[in-house]
Every structure is written in C-alpha cells, then in structure tokens.
Tab-separated table of C-alpha atoms in Angstrom:
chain	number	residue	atom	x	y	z
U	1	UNK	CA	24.167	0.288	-5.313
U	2	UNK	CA	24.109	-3.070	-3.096
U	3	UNK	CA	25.092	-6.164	-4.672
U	4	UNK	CA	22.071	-8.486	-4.449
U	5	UNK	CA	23.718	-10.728	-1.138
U	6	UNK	CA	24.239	-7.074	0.393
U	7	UNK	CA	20.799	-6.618	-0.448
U	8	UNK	CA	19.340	-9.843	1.033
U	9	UNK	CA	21.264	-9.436	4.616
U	10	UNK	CA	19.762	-5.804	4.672
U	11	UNK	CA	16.603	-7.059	4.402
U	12	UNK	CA	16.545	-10.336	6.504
U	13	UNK	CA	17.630	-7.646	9.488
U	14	UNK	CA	15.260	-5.614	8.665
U	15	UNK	CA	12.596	-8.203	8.753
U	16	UNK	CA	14.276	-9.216	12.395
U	17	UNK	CA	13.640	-5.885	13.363
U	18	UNK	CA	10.543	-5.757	13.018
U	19	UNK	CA	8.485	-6.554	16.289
U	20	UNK	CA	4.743	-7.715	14.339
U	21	UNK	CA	6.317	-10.468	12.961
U	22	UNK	CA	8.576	-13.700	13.099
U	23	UNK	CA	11.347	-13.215	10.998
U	24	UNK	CA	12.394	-17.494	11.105
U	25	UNK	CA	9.231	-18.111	9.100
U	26	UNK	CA	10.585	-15.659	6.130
U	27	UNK	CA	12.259	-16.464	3.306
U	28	UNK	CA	14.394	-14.419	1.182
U	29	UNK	CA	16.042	-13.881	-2.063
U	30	UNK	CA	16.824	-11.023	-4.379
U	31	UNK	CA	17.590	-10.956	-8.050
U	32	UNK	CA	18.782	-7.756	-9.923
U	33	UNK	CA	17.270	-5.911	-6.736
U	34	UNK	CA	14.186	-7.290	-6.963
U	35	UNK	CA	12.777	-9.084	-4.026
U	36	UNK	CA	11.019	-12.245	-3.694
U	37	UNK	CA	9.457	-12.944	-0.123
U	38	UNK	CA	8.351	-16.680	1.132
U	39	UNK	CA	7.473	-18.858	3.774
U	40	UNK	CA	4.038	-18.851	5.587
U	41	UNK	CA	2.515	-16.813	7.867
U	42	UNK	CA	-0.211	-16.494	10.758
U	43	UNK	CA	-2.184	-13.731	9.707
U	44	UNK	CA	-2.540	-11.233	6.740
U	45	UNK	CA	-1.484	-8.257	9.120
U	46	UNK	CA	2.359	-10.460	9.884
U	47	UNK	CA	2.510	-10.713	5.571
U	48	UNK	CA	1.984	-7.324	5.502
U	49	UNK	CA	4.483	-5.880	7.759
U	50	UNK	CA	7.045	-8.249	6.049
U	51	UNK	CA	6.197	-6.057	2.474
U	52	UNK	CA	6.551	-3.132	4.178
U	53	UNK	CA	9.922	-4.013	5.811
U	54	UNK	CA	11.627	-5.005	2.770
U	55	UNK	CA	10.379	-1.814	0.909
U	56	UNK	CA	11.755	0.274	3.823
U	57	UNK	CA	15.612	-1.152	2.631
U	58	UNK	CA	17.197	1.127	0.160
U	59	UNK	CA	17.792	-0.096	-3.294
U	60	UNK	CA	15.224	-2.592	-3.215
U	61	UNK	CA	13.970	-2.226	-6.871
U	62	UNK	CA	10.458	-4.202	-6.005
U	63	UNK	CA	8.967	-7.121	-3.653
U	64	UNK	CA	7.164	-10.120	-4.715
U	65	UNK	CA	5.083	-11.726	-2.150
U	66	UNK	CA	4.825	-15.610	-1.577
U	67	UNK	CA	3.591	-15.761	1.602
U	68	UNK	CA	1.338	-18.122	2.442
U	69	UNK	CA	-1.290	-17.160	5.610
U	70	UNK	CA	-1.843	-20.331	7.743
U	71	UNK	CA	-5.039	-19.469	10.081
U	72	UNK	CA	-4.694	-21.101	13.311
U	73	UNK	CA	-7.505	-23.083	14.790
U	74	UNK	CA	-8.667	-20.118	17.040
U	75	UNK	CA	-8.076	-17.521	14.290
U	76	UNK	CA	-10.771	-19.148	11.653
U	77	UNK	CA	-13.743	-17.767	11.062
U	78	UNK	CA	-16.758	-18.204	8.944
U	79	UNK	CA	-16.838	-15.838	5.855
U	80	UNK	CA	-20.122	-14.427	7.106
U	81	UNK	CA	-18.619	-13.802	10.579
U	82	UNK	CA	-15.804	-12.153	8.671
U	83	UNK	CA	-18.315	-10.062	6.084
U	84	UNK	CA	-20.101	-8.634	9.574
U	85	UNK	CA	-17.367	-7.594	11.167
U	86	UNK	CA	-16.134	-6.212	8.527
U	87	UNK	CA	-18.631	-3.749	7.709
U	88	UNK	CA	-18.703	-2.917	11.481
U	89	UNK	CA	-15.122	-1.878	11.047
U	90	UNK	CA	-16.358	0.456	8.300
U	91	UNK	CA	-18.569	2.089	9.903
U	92	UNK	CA	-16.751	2.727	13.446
U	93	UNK	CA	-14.268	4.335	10.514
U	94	UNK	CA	-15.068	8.239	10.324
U	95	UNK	CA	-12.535	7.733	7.391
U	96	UNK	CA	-14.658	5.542	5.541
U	97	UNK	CA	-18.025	6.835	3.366
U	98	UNK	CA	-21.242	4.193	3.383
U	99	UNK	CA	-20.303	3.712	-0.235
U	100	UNK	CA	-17.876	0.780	0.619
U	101	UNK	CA	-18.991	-2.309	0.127
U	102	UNK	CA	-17.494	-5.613	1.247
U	103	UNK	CA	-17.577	-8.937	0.028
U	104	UNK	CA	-15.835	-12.105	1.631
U	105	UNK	CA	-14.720	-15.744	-0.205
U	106	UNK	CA	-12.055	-18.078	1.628
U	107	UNK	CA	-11.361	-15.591	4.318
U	108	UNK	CA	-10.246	-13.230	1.435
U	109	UNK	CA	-11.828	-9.705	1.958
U	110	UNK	CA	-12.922	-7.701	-1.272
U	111	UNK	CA	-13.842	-4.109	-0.983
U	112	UNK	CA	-15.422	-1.916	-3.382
U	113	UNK	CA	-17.901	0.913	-4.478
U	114	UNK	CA	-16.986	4.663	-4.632
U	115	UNK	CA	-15.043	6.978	-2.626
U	116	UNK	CA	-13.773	10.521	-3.512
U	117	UNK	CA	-9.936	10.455	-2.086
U	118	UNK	CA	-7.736	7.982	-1.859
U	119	UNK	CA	-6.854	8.057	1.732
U	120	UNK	CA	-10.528	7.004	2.086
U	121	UNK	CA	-9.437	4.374	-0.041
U	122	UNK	CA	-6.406	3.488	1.658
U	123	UNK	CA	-8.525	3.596	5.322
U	124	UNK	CA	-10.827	1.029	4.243
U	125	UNK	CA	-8.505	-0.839	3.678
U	126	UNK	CA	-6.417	-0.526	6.618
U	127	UNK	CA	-9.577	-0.991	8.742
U	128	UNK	CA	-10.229	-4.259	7.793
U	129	UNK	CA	-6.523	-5.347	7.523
U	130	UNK	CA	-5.865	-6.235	11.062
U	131	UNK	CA	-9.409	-8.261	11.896
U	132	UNK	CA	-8.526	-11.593	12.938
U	133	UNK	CA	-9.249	-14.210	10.551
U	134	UNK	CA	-8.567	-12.538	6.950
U	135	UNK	CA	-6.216	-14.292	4.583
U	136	UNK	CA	-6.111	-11.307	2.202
U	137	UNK	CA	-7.373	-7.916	0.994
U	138	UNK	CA	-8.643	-6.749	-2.573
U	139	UNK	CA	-9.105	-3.322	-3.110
U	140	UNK	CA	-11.421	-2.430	-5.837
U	141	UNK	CA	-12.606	0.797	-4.416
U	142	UNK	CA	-13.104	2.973	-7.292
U	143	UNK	CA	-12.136	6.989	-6.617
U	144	UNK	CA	-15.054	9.541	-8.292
U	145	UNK	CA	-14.145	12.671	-6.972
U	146	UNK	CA	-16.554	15.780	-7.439
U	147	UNK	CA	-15.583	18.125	-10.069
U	148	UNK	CA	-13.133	20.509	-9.090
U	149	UNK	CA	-11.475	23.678	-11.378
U	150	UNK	CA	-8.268	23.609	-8.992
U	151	UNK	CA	-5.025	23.600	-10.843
U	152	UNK	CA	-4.187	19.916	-9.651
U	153	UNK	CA	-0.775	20.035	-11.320
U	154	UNK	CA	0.778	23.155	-9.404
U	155	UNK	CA	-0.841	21.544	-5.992
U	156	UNK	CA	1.034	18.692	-6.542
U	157	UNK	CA	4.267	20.130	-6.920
U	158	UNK	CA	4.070	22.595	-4.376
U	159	UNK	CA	2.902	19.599	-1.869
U	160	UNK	CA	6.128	17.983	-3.397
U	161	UNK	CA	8.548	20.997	-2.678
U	162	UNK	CA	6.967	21.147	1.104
U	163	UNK	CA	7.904	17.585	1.553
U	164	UNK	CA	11.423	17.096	3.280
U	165	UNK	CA	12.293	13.784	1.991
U	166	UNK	CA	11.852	15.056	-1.970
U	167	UNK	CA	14.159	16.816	-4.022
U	168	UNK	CA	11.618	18.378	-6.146
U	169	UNK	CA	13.990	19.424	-8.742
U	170	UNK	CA	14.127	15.900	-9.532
U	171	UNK	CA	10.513	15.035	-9.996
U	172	UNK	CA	8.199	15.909	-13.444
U	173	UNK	CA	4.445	16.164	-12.659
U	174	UNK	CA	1.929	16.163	-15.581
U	175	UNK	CA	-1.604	15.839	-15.588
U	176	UNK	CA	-4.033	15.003	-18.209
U	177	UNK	CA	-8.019	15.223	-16.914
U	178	UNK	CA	-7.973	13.134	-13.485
U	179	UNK	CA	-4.533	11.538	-14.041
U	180	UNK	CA	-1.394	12.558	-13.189
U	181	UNK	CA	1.655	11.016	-13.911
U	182	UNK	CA	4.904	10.869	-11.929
U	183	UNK	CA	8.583	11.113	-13.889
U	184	UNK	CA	12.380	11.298	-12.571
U	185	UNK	CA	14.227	9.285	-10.721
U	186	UNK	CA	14.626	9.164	-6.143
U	187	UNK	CA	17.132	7.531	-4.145
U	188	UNK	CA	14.946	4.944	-1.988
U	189	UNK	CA	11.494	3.172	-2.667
U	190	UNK	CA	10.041	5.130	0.771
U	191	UNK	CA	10.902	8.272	-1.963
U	192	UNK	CA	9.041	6.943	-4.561
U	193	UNK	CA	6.258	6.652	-2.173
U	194	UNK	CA	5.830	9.905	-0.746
U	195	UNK	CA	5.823	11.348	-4.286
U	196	UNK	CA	3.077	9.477	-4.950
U	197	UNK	CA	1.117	10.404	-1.802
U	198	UNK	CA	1.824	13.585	-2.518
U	199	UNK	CA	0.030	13.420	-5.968
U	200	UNK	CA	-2.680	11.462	-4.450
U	201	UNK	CA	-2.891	14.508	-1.861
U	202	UNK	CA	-4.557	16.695	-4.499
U	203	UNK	CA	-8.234	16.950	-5.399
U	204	UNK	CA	-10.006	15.594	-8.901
U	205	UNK	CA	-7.334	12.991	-8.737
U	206	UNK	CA	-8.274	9.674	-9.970
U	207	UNK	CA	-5.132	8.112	-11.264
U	208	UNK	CA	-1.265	8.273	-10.529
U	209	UNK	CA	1.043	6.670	-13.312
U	210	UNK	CA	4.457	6.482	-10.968
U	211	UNK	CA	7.149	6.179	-13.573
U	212	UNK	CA	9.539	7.313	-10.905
U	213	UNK	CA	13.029	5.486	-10.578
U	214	UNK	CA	14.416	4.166	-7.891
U	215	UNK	CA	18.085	4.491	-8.100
C-alpha cells in the first residue's frame, strides 16, 4: 500500500495527465487513502474528469469532491434554456427511453422517472453531462425492469469470470429478489467498478450493494 504523500503525488500526476482539465486549479489531499478534491472549476464536465482521475490511481480508498463550478460569462444560461436543451439531448439519445424526465434549479440538472437498465440510466446521464452551462447532475432515475425468470445470480458470475480484469475466485455474488450484493476484496477501485458493472449487466436487476474491498 502507498503511504498517503505517495498517494497524493500519484494523483496530482494523474490529474496533470489528464487533457479535459487544468490540473493548477486542483487541490489535493489524502487521509488514510481517502481523497479529498478542491479548488474550482469551469464546468461540471472538468469536475468530473478530476473524480474520475483520482479513482483511476490504485489504492485510492474513496474521493470526496469540493469542487466548486465557476460558469463563465459566456457559459451561463437560463435554467429554462438549460431544461430545453436538455430534453433535446434525451431524445437525440437512442439510449435514453421517453420516461426521463428533467428538471433544472441553479444550473443544477435533476433527472428522473423510470428506466429498465442501468446503462439507460447511466446514458442519461452522460447525455446531459457535457451541455454547456450545468453546474451539476442528480440522478434520480429509478430502474423497474420487466419481470424476468433468468437466474440473475449465475449471469452475474459468469459475466464476472469473462471479464479480464476480475479474479472471480475472489468475488461472492448473492441475490435476494432484484438486489444483488457484491462481497470480497480487488486490488484497484477501477476493479471494484467493473464488478459492479458486471452485476448491473444482468436483467431484473434493481439494486447492487458493493461491499467489495479495495485493497
């Protein structure tokens, strides 16, 4: 394991290597291998790519965000400007069912509704990630998936085996109705991850408890 200052160079090069953003504006510090990420921002997209660059370090435990967006003049927008172009992103997204609705306070974007898969979920939310103008995303995008008799537990495992970045001897799957929870313990947090996708992968899924380690 990295000692917390070994930690916290990893990550400020990390963050440097990154192209979408400007590392200068970033703060960081690390406790116990747990991240905490500051400064401000121009955009949601730039505080976005700075999570996913620290989570990309091994032995990073978790991140904590506190980064501020600052909107440039050009970049602001009116929330009903944002709402509308919003939903247009929605529904250029094949991705994306009619059952997504958006609502918009402060530049902060709020989906919801009902989809039945997560990576419907997850492309919602990516669609409206980028626009120009958003401070933030919340989504409360509920997954109802259609009733299914597929044995979700076996799916999962097998997608977990197929998976070249798992050791699937070292993941536990159990479900119980449309939850499935996660057990065992994977050498990076991109691990972690993938196991997780994995188990999202599989039908009737509603829930994933990931009480995975990261160690």
């Amino acid at each position: 394991m990295k000692t917390d200052k070994q930690l916290k160079a990893d990550i400020e090069n990390e963050l440097g290597w990154e192209p979408s953003l400007k590392a200068e504006k970033i703060g960081v510090s690390v406790n116990d291998g747990i991240v905490q990420l500051s400064g401000q921002v121009g955009s949601f997209a730039e505080k976005y790519a700075a999570q996913r660059a620290a989570l990309r370090v091994a032995d990073v435990k978790a991140v904590a965000v506190e980064i501020d967006v600052v909107l440039a003049g050009l970049d602001t927008h009116t929330d009903e400007d944002l709402a509308r172009a919003a939903l247009d992103h929605l529904r250029w997204n094949s991705a994306v069912p009619d059952t997504v609705k958006v609502e918009v306070a402060k530049g902060w974007i709020t989906l919801s509704g009902e989809v039945e898969w997560q990576y419907q979920r997850l492309e919602a939310e990516t669609a409206v990630r980028f626009m120009s103008g958003v401070k933030g995303v919340i989504n409360e995008i509920m997954i109802h998936p259609k009733p299914t008799s597929e044995d979700v537990k076996n799916r999962i495992e097998e997608a977990i085996k197929r998976s070249a970045a798992l050791d699937a001897a070292k993941i536990r799957v159990t479900t119980e109705g449309g939850t499935v929870t996660l057990r065992g313990t994977v050498g990076s947090w991109m691990e972690r991850e993938d196991a997780e996708r994995a188990a999202w992968s599989a039908p009737g899924v509603v829930r994933v408890q990931d009480d995975i380690l990261v160690g």
